[in-house]
Amino acid sequence: MAQPAEIPSSSFTGEWTYDVFLSFRGEDTRHSFTGNLYHALDQKGIHTFIDDEGLRKGDEIRPSLLKAIQESRIAIVVFSKNYASSTYCLDKLVTILEHLKKPGRLVWPIFYDVEASDVRHQRGSYAEALAKQEERYQDDKGKVQKWRVALRDAADLSGWNFKPGSQTEYKFIKSIVSVVSKKLNHTPLHVADNPVGLESRVLQVKSIMGIGTNERLKMIGICGIGGIGKTTIARAVHNLLADQFDGVCFLAGIREKTIEKQGLVQLQETLLSEILGEKDIKIGCVNKGIPLIKRRLQRKKVLLVLDGVDNPKQLKAIAGGYDWFGFGSQIIITSRDKHLLSAHGVREFYEVEELRKKNALELFSWNAFKSNKVGTDYAKISSCVLSYAGGLPLALQVIGSNLYNRSINEWKSALDKYERIPNKEIHEILKVSYDGLEEDEKNIFLDIACFFNKYKLSYVKSMLHARGFYPEHGIRVLVDKSLMSIDRNDCLRMHDLIQDMGREIVRQESTSEPGKRSRLWFDGGCFSCVAK
């Protein structure tokens, strides 16, 4: 399968240097239309890079200009009658389309005193200019052909037409600024302080979504254990694709908000308010919200992210069916429970895996050293941290931050402590999955965490049967909730930090008297299994 094309991190982090890159033929509009447009954008606080072809030195696109193009959110290209007579403008157009005609970026043409069809089909002044360019570059016909293709591609994009004298320039510019402002007001979400290894994950989710391949609504599940980065990935995908939809809504922390009284109603109200752009929408009860959402949004192409779903009621209240939203809509749901999403009709999933060693080391380094490199003296002990964290981004960030600016002896002491007593912040986040289990499932989980991690499935089932549990169902639930997996050798596999979380739950049953705990174990193996 072909690998997805690379995208700059700013496309999903929203960290642009410039809001707008303004490109034009200086001699045509520098002191008139384009100059007025630049000042109107600037007055609205829209950070605009204005590239004046008339003020450049030489014909080459200098590195600083290329950097400005790459770091701009939107490019506005003003096509005027003499635009194609400038090789510099044509080269720049090719560069703009190469870098900005990608997800998360926008290119908008303005046809100033020239018809879009003349640019597309290279007629009139464009035909004359390109004929001269072909004479000039007889030995490099591919160069001119590249310009022709770029002009056709740009003319096919949605933009504006302006004919001097046919309308008021001030009002025309005001309408452009309004559209730019509205687009920029789709404030990107903060993704991560250090988005290490995020690009490949975002591209894989985008590939699963299949944007543009069909028009039916799709629901995508992003699943994995707590702290693996599901929400971070969802925020990045939201930022990358938001501009391709009529309405966008990111509902964060659904599990926590649902616990509150009227939590589901408030989520329904937020959904309608953000997508419709209406304030003070009041619903009253969930059963009123369901038909209202369906009626108001079923003709809109929306991007909806439901973050942290852990109960079927949440899905039924907010995204109950494939007929709730318009053609081309995409619903992204993050959850630790894959079966919950499958039962709702979700068929396509991205299961988040632990970070590989290189990315894990870099993420840890940013938190522990405020650099992407590990200090030489700390290389060996950093490997110990990586082994303990097991590629879990949450652990790498929390432990890295806790160890920042500490001595090696302090690092050793902290790691010794983590081996006996897990970090509280990591423990509490991982424990959320355990708290949602039924009593029988909790006991099965604790038995596996204390005694049977990495054992053959058949052996574990026989031991759990002997304990009076129902392992076929219980183990399936634990796998669905991302608390463990079954490897190719038919062995149970539990992430080390998940195992530590389970053992910590047992330790807290009696922190000072081990004999009062429900389970006892040696690290080298089980020596006692005593039920309370």
Coordinates of C-alpha atoms in Angstrom, one line a residue:
M1 CA 0.0 0.0 0.0
A2 CA 1.3 3.5 -0.9
Q3 CA 2.5 5.5 2.1
P4 CA 0.5 8.7 2.8
A5 CA 2.2 11.9 1.8
E6 CA 4.0 13.8 4.5
I7 CA 2.4 16.9 5.9
P8 CA 4.1 19.7 8.0
S9 CA 3.3 19.5 11.7
S10 CA 1.8 23.0 11.6
S11 CA -1.1 21.6 9.5
F12 CA -2.3 19.7 12.5
T13 CA -0.9 21.7 15.4
G14 CA -2.2 25.0 14.1
E15 CA 1.1 26.8 14.8
W16 CA 1.4 29.0 11.7
T17 CA 3.9 31.8 11.3
Y18 CA 1.6 33.7 8.9
D19 CA -2.2 33.6 8.5
V20 CA -2.0 34.7 4.9
F21 CA 0.7 34.7 2.1
L22 CA -0.2 37.4 -0.4
S23 CA 1.2 36.8 -3.9
F24 CA 0.8 39.2 -6.9
R25 CA 2.4 40.9 -9.9
G26 CA 3.9 44.1 -8.3
E27 CA 3.7 46.3 -11.3
D28 CA 0.0 45.6 -11.8
T29 CA -1.5 46.0 -8.4
R30 CA 1.1 47.0 -5.8
H31 CA -0.1 50.6 -5.3
S32 CA -3.8 49.8 -5.8
F33 CA -5.9 46.7 -5.2
T34 CA -3.3 44.4 -3.5
G35 CA -1.9 47.2 -1.4
N36 CA -5.4 48.0 -0.2
L37 CA -6.2 44.3 0.5
Y38 CA -3.0 44.0 2.5
H39 CA -3.8 47.0 4.7
A40 CA -7.4 45.7 5.2
L41 CA -6.1 42.3 6.4
D42 CA -3.5 43.9 8.6
Q43 CA -6.0 46.2 10.3
K44 CA -8.1 43.1 11.2
G45 CA -5.0 41.6 12.9
I46 CA -4.5 39.0 10.2
H47 CA -0.8 38.4 10.0
T48 CA 0.0 38.6 6.3
F49 CA 3.2 38.1 4.4
I50 CA 3.2 40.3 1.4
D51 CA 5.6 39.2 -1.4
D52 CA 6.3 42.0 -3.7
E53 CA 7.8 40.7 -7.0
G54 CA 8.9 44.3 -7.8
L55 CA 11.1 44.5 -4.7
R56 CA 13.0 41.2 -5.1
K57 CA 16.6 40.7 -6.2
G58 CA 17.1 38.1 -8.9
D59 CA 14.7 35.5 -10.3
E60 CA 15.3 32.7 -7.8
I61 CA 12.8 32.0 -5.0
R62 CA 15.0 32.7 -2.0
P63 CA 14.9 30.4 1.1
S64 CA 13.2 33.0 3.3
L65 CA 10.3 33.2 0.8
L66 CA 10.0 29.4 0.6
K67 CA 9.9 29.3 4.4
A68 CA 7.1 31.9 4.4
I69 CA 5.1 29.9 2.0
Q70 CA 5.5 26.7 4.0
E71 CA 4.6 28.5 7.3
S72 CA 1.4 30.2 5.9
R73 CA -2.1 29.1 6.6
I74 CA -3.7 30.5 3.5
A75 CA -2.3 31.8 0.2
I76 CA -4.1 34.4 -1.8
V77 CA -2.9 34.8 -5.4
V78 CA -3.9 37.9 -7.3
F79 CA -4.0 37.1 -11.0
S80 CA -3.8 40.3 -13.1
K81 CA -3.3 40.8 -16.9
N82 CA 0.5 40.8 -16.8
Y83 CA 0.9 38.1 -14.2
A84 CA 2.1 35.4 -16.7
S85 CA 4.8 37.7 -18.1
S86 CA 6.7 37.3 -14.8
T87 CA 8.7 34.1 -14.6
Y88 CA 9.2 34.8 -10.9
C89 CA 5.4 34.9 -10.3
L90 CA 5.0 31.7 -12.3
D91 CA 7.7 29.9 -10.3
K92 CA 6.2 31.1 -7.1
L93 CA 2.7 29.9 -8.1
V94 CA 4.1 26.4 -8.7
T95 CA 5.8 26.5 -5.3
I96 CA 2.6 27.7 -3.6
L97 CA 0.5 24.9 -5.1
E98 CA 3.1 22.3 -4.2
H99 CA 3.2 23.3 -0.5
L100 CA -0.2 24.7 0.2
K101 CA -2.6 22.6 -1.8
K102 CA -2.7 20.0 1.0
P103 CA -5.0 19.2 3.9
G104 CA -5.1 22.0 6.5
R105 CA -3.9 24.6 3.9
L106 CA -5.9 26.8 1.5
V107 CA -5.1 28.6 -1.8
W108 CA -7.6 31.2 -2.9
P109 CA -7.3 32.9 -6.3
I110 CA -8.5 36.5 -7.0
F111 CA -9.0 37.3 -10.7
Y112 CA -8.4 41.0 -11.0
D113 CA -9.5 42.5 -14.2
V114 CA -9.1 39.2 -15.9
E115 CA -11.4 36.2 -16.5
A116 CA -10.8 33.0 -14.7
S117 CA -11.4 31.1 -18.0
D118 CA -8.5 33.2 -19.6
V119 CA -6.2 32.0 -16.9
R120 CA -7.5 28.4 -17.0
H121 CA -7.3 28.1 -20.9
Q122 CA -4.4 30.6 -21.2
R123 CA -6.2 33.0 -23.6
G124 CA -5.7 36.8 -24.2
S125 CA -2.8 38.3 -22.3
Y126 CA -1.9 34.9 -20.8
A127 CA -1.6 33.3 -24.3
E128 CA 0.7 36.1 -25.4
A129 CA 2.8 36.0 -22.3
L130 CA 3.2 32.2 -22.4
A131 CA 4.1 32.2 -26.1
K132 CA 7.0 34.6 -25.3
Q133 CA 8.0 32.4 -22.4
E134 CA 8.2 29.4 -24.8
E135 CA 10.4 31.3 -27.1
R136 CA 12.6 32.3 -24.2
Y137 CA 12.8 28.7 -22.8
Q138 CA 13.0 26.7 -26.1
D139 CA 15.6 24.4 -24.4
D140 CA 13.4 23.8 -21.3
K141 CA 9.9 23.3 -22.5
G142 CA 9.1 21.3 -19.4
K143 CA 9.4 24.5 -17.4
V144 CA 6.7 26.3 -19.4
Q145 CA 4.5 23.2 -19.3
K146 CA 4.7 23.2 -15.5
W147 CA 3.6 26.9 -15.5
R148 CA 0.6 26.1 -17.7
V149 CA -0.5 23.2 -15.4
A150 CA -0.1 25.5 -12.3
L151 CA -2.3 28.2 -14.0
R152 CA -5.0 25.7 -14.9
D153 CA -5.0 24.1 -11.4
A154 CA -5.1 27.5 -9.7
A155 CA -8.0 28.7 -11.9
D156 CA -10.0 25.6 -11.0
L157 CA -9.9 26.6 -7.3
S158 CA -12.7 28.6 -5.7
G159 CA -12.0 32.3 -5.5
W160 CA -13.2 35.8 -6.4
N161 CA -13.6 37.8 -9.6
F162 CA -13.2 41.6 -9.6
K163 CA -13.7 43.9 -12.5
P164 CA -12.7 47.6 -11.8
G165 CA -15.7 49.9 -12.2
S166 CA -18.3 47.1 -12.0
Q167 CA -18.4 47.1 -8.1
T168 CA -17.0 49.0 -5.2
E169 CA -13.4 47.9 -4.4
Y170 CA -13.8 48.7 -0.7
K171 CA -16.8 46.4 -0.3
F172 CA -15.2 43.7 -2.4
I173 CA -12.1 43.8 -0.2
K174 CA -14.2 43.8 2.9
S175 CA -16.0 40.6 1.8
I176 CA -12.6 38.9 1.3
V177 CA -11.4 39.9 4.7
S178 CA -14.6 38.7 6.2
V179 CA -14.2 35.2 4.6
V180 CA -10.5 35.1 5.7
S181 CA -11.5 36.1 9.3
K182 CA -14.3 33.5 9.4
K183 CA -11.9 30.8 8.3
L184 CA -9.2 31.8 10.8
N185 CA -11.8 31.9 13.6
H186 CA -12.0 28.2 13.4
T187 CA -9.5 28.2 16.2
P188 CA -7.3 25.1 16.1
L189 CA -7.1 23.0 19.2
H190 CA -3.8 22.8 21.2
V191 CA -2.5 19.4 20.2
A192 CA 0.7 18.7 22.3
D193 CA 3.7 20.6 23.6
N194 CA 5.9 18.0 21.8
P195 CA 4.0 16.2 19.0
V196 CA 6.6 13.5 18.6
G197 CA 5.6 10.6 16.3
L198 CA 2.2 12.2 15.7
E199 CA 2.4 12.8 12.0
S200 CA 2.4 9.1 10.9
R201 CA -0.5 8.4 13.3
V202 CA -2.6 11.3 11.9
L203 CA -1.9 10.3 8.3
Q204 CA -3.0 6.7 9.1
V205 CA -6.3 7.9 10.6
K206 CA -6.8 10.2 7.6
S207 CA -6.3 7.3 5.3
I208 CA -8.9 5.2 7.2
M209 CA -11.3 8.1 6.9
G210 CA -11.0 8.1 3.1
I211 CA -11.8 11.8 2.7
G212 CA -13.1 12.4 -0.8
T213 CA -13.5 8.8 -1.7
N214 CA -17.2 8.6 -1.2
E215 CA -20.0 10.7 0.2
R216 CA -21.5 8.5 2.8
L217 CA -21.2 9.3 6.5
K218 CA -18.4 7.4 8.3
M219 CA -17.7 6.6 11.9
I220 CA -14.1 6.0 12.9
G221 CA -13.0 4.6 16.2
I222 CA -9.7 5.5 17.8
C223 CA -9.0 2.9 20.5
G224 CA -6.3 2.0 23.0
I225 CA -5.3 2.0 26.6
G226 CA -5.4 5.2 28.8
G227 CA -2.5 7.6 28.2
I228 CA -1.7 6.1 24.7
G229 CA -2.5 9.4 22.9
K230 CA -6.0 8.9 21.5
T231 CA -7.2 12.4 22.3
T232 CA -4.0 13.9 21.0
I233 CA -4.4 12.2 17.7
A234 CA -8.1 13.2 17.5
R235 CA -7.2 16.9 18.1
A236 CA -4.6 16.8 15.4
V237 CA -7.0 15.2 12.9
H238 CA -9.6 17.8 13.8
N239 CA -7.1 20.6 13.1
L240 CA -5.9 19.1 9.8
L241 CA -9.4 18.5 8.3
A242 CA -11.7 21.1 9.8
D243 CA -11.7 23.4 6.8
Q244 CA -13.2 20.6 4.6
F245 CA -16.6 20.6 6.5
D246 CA -19.6 22.8 6.8
G247 CA -19.5 22.5 10.6
V248 CA -17.0 21.2 13.1
C249 CA -17.4 20.2 16.8
F250 CA -14.9 18.6 19.2
L251 CA -16.7 17.3 22.4
A252 CA -13.9 16.7 24.9
G253 CA -14.0 14.6 28.1
I254 CA -17.4 13.0 27.4
R255 CA -17.0 10.5 30.2
E256 CA -16.5 13.2 32.9
K257 CA -19.2 15.5 31.6
T258 CA -21.8 12.7 31.4
I259 CA -21.3 12.1 35.1
E260 CA -22.7 15.6 35.8
K261 CA -26.5 16.1 36.0
Q262 CA -27.8 17.2 32.6
G263 CA -24.4 16.4 31.2
L264 CA -25.7 14.7 28.0
V265 CA -28.1 17.6 27.4
Q266 CA -25.3 20.1 27.7
L267 CA -23.3 18.1 25.2
Q268 CA -26.2 18.1 22.8
E269 CA -26.5 21.9 23.2
T270 CA -22.8 22.4 22.6
L271 CA -23.0 20.3 19.4
L272 CA -25.8 22.3 17.9
S273 CA -24.4 25.6 19.0
E274 CA -20.9 25.0 17.5
I275 CA -22.1 23.6 14.2
L276 CA -25.0 26.0 13.6
G277 CA -23.2 29.1 15.1
E278 CA -26.1 29.9 17.3
K279 CA -25.8 30.9 20.9
D280 CA -28.0 30.0 23.9
I281 CA -29.5 26.9 22.4
K282 CA -31.6 25.2 25.1
I283 CA -33.0 21.7 24.8
G284 CA -34.3 20.6 28.2
C285 CA -33.9 16.8 28.0
V286 CA -32.0 14.2 25.9
N287 CA -35.1 12.9 24.2
K288 CA -35.9 16.4 22.8
G289 CA -32.3 16.8 21.7
I290 CA -32.2 13.6 19.6
P291 CA -34.8 14.6 17.0
L292 CA -33.6 18.2 17.1
I293 CA -30.0 17.3 16.2
K294 CA -31.2 15.0 13.4
R295 CA -33.5 17.6 11.9
R296 CA -31.0 20.5 12.1
L297 CA -27.8 18.7 11.0
Q298 CA -28.9 15.9 8.6
R299 CA -28.1 18.1 5.6
K300 CA -24.8 19.4 6.9
K301 CA -21.4 17.9 6.2
V302 CA -19.9 17.9 9.6
L303 CA -16.8 16.8 11.4
L304 CA -17.7 15.6 14.9
V305 CA -15.2 14.3 17.4
L306 CA -16.5 12.5 20.5
D307 CA -13.6 12.2 22.9
G308 CA -13.6 9.7 25.8
V309 CA -16.8 7.7 25.2
D310 CA -17.4 4.9 27.7
N311 CA -21.2 4.4 27.6
P312 CA -23.7 3.5 24.8
K313 CA -26.0 6.3 26.1
Q314 CA -23.5 8.9 25.1
L315 CA -23.4 7.7 21.5
K316 CA -27.2 7.3 21.2
A317 CA -27.7 10.9 22.5
I318 CA -25.1 12.6 20.3
A319 CA -24.5 10.5 17.2
G320 CA -27.2 8.0 17.2
G321 CA -27.2 6.9 13.6
Y322 CA -25.8 7.2 10.1
D323 CA -28.8 9.3 9.1
W324 CA -28.2 12.1 11.6
F325 CA -25.7 14.0 9.6
G326 CA -25.2 15.0 5.9
F327 CA -23.3 13.3 3.1
G328 CA -19.6 13.3 3.6
S329 CA -19.8 13.8 7.4
Q330 CA -17.1 12.1 9.5
I331 CA -17.6 11.1 13.2
I332 CA -14.4 10.3 15.1
I333 CA -14.9 8.5 18.5
T334 CA -12.1 7.9 21.0
S335 CA -12.6 5.2 23.5
R336 CA -10.8 2.5 25.5
D337 CA -13.7 0.1 24.7
K338 CA -13.7 -1.2 21.1
H339 CA -16.7 -3.4 21.7
L340 CA -18.8 -0.5 22.8
L341 CA -18.1 1.2 19.4
S342 CA -18.6 -2.0 17.4
A343 CA -22.0 -2.4 19.1
H344 CA -23.0 1.1 17.9
G345 CA -22.2 0.2 14.3
V346 CA -18.6 1.5 14.0
R347 CA -16.7 -0.7 11.6
E348 CA -13.4 1.1 11.0
F349 CA -10.8 1.5 13.7
Y350 CA -7.4 2.9 14.4
E351 CA -5.9 1.1 17.3
V352 CA -3.1 3.2 18.8
E353 CA 0.1 1.4 19.6
E354 CA 2.9 2.3 22.0
L355 CA 5.6 4.7 20.7
R356 CA 8.6 3.0 19.2
K357 CA 11.9 3.4 21.0
K358 CA 13.3 6.3 18.9
N359 CA 10.1 8.4 19.3
A360 CA 9.7 7.3 22.9
L361 CA 13.3 8.5 23.7
E362 CA 12.7 11.8 22.0
L363 CA 9.4 12.5 23.8
F364 CA 11.0 11.6 27.1
S365 CA 14.0 13.8 26.4
W366 CA 11.8 16.9 25.7
N367 CA 10.2 16.4 29.1
A368 CA 13.3 15.4 31.1
F369 CA 15.9 17.6 29.4
K370 CA 13.9 20.2 27.5
S371 CA 15.9 19.0 24.4
N372 CA 15.5 16.3 21.9
K373 CA 18.7 14.6 23.0
V374 CA 19.6 12.8 26.2
G375 CA 22.7 14.0 28.2
T376 CA 25.6 11.5 27.9
D377 CA 25.7 10.9 31.7
Y378 CA 22.0 10.0 31.7
A379 CA 21.9 7.7 28.7
K380 CA 22.0 4.4 30.6
I381 CA 19.4 5.4 33.2
S382 CA 17.2 6.9 30.5
S383 CA 17.1 3.4 28.9
C384 CA 15.8 2.1 32.2
V385 CA 13.0 4.7 32.2
L386 CA 12.1 3.8 28.6
S387 CA 11.9 0.1 29.6
Y388 CA 9.6 1.0 32.5
A389 CA 7.3 3.3 30.5
G390 CA 6.9 0.8 27.7
G391 CA 6.3 3.4 25.0
L392 CA 3.2 4.9 26.8
P393 CA 3.3 8.7 26.0
L394 CA 1.5 9.6 29.3
A395 CA 4.2 7.8 31.3
L396 CA 7.1 9.3 29.3
Q397 CA 5.7 12.8 29.8
V398 CA 4.8 12.5 33.5
I399 CA 8.0 10.7 34.5
G400 CA 10.2 12.9 32.3
S401 CA 8.7 16.1 33.8
N402 CA 9.2 14.7 37.4
L403 CA 12.9 13.9 36.7
Y404 CA 13.7 17.3 35.1
N405 CA 16.7 19.0 36.6
R406 CA 17.3 16.1 39.0
S407 CA 20.6 14.3 39.8
I408 CA 21.3 10.8 38.7
N409 CA 20.9 9.6 42.3
E410 CA 17.5 11.2 42.4
W411 CA 16.6 9.5 39.2
K412 CA 17.6 6.1 40.6
S413 CA 15.6 6.7 43.8
A414 CA 12.5 7.8 41.8
L415 CA 12.7 4.7 39.6
D416 CA 13.1 2.4 42.6
K417 CA 10.0 4.0 44.1
Y418 CA 8.0 3.6 40.8
E419 CA 8.9 -0.1 40.7
R420 CA 7.2 -0.5 44.1
I421 CA 4.5 2.2 44.1
P422 CA 3.3 3.5 40.7
N423 CA 3.2 7.2 40.0
K424 CA -0.2 8.5 41.3
E425 CA -1.1 10.5 38.2
I426 CA -0.4 7.6 35.8
H427 CA -2.1 5.2 38.1
E428 CA -5.3 7.2 38.4
I429 CA -5.6 7.6 34.6
L430 CA -5.1 3.9 33.9
K431 CA -7.4 2.9 36.7
V432 CA -10.4 4.5 35.0
S433 CA -10.7 1.4 32.8
Y434 CA -10.6 -0.9 35.9
D435 CA -13.3 1.2 37.6
G436 CA -15.7 0.6 34.7
L437 CA -15.6 -3.2 35.1
E438 CA -18.1 -5.5 36.6
E439 CA -17.1 -7.3 39.8
D440 CA -16.3 -10.6 38.1
E441 CA -14.2 -8.8 35.5
K442 CA -12.3 -6.9 38.2
N443 CA -11.3 -10.1 39.9
I444 CA -10.2 -11.7 36.6
F445 CA -8.2 -8.6 35.8
L446 CA -6.5 -8.6 39.2
D447 CA -5.7 -12.3 39.0
I448 CA -4.0 -11.8 35.6
A449 CA -2.2 -8.7 36.8
C450 CA -0.8 -10.4 39.9
F451 CA -0.2 -13.9 38.5
F452 CA -0.9 -14.7 34.9
N453 CA 0.5 -12.0 32.6
K454 CA 2.3 -13.6 29.7
Y455 CA 0.8 -17.0 30.4
K456 CA -0.9 -19.3 27.9
L457 CA -4.6 -18.4 27.5
S458 CA -5.7 -22.0 28.0
Y459 CA -3.8 -22.3 31.3
V460 CA -5.2 -19.0 32.6
K461 CA -8.8 -20.0 31.7
S462 CA -8.4 -23.2 33.6
M463 CA -7.1 -21.4 36.7
L464 CA -9.8 -18.8 36.6
H465 CA -12.5 -21.5 36.2
A466 CA -11.1 -23.1 39.3
R467 CA -11.5 -19.8 41.1
G468 CA -15.2 -19.8 40.1
F469 CA -15.0 -17.0 37.5
Y470 CA -16.3 -16.9 33.9
P471 CA -13.1 -16.3 31.9
E472 CA -14.3 -16.7 28.4
H473 CA -16.5 -13.6 28.7
G474 CA -14.3 -11.8 31.2
I475 CA -11.1 -12.0 29.2
R476 CA -13.0 -10.9 26.1
V477 CA -14.2 -7.8 27.9
L478 CA -10.7 -7.0 29.2
V479 CA -9.3 -7.3 25.6
D480 CA -12.1 -5.0 24.3
K481 CA -11.4 -2.4 26.9
S482 CA -7.7 -2.3 26.0
L483 CA -6.6 -3.7 29.3
M484 CA -4.8 -6.6 27.7
S485 CA -4.3 -8.4 24.4
I486 CA -3.8 -12.0 23.1
D487 CA -0.6 -12.4 21.1
R488 CA 0.1 -14.7 18.1
N489 CA 1.3 -17.5 20.5
D490 CA -2.1 -17.4 22.3
C491 CA -0.6 -15.8 25.4
L492 CA -2.1 -13.0 27.4
R493 CA -0.2 -9.7 27.2
M494 CA -0.7 -6.9 29.6
H495 CA 1.2 -3.6 29.4
D496 CA 3.7 -3.4 32.3
L497 CA 2.1 -0.2 33.6
I498 CA -1.4 -1.7 33.4
Q499 CA -0.1 -4.7 35.4
D500 CA 1.5 -2.3 37.9
M501 CA -1.9 -0.5 38.2
G502 CA -3.6 -3.8 39.0
R503 CA -1.0 -4.8 41.6
E504 CA -1.2 -1.3 43.2
I505 CA -5.0 -1.7 43.6
V506 CA -4.3 -4.9 45.6
R507 CA -1.5 -3.2 47.6
Q508 CA -3.8 -0.5 48.6
E509 CA -6.2 -3.0 50.2
S510 CA -3.7 -3.0 53.1
T511 CA -0.6 -0.9 52.6
S512 CA 1.1 -2.0 55.9
E513 CA 0.0 -5.6 56.3
P514 CA 0.4 -7.7 53.1
G515 CA -1.3 -10.7 54.7
K516 CA -4.6 -8.8 54.7
R517 CA -4.6 -8.3 50.9
S518 CA -6.7 -10.5 48.6
R519 CA -3.6 -11.6 46.6
L520 CA 0.1 -12.1 47.3
W521 CA 2.9 -12.7 44.8
F522 CA 6.6 -12.8 44.2
D523 CA 8.0 -11.0 41.2
G524 CA 9.4 -14.3 40.1
G525 CA 6.0 -16.0 40.3
C526 CA 2.9 -16.7 42.2
F527 CA 3.2 -18.2 45.7
S528 CA -0.2 -17.5 47.1
C529 CA -3.7 -16.7 46.0
V530 CA -6.0 -16.0 48.9
A531 CA -9.5 -14.6 48.3
K532 CA -10.9 -12.4 51.0

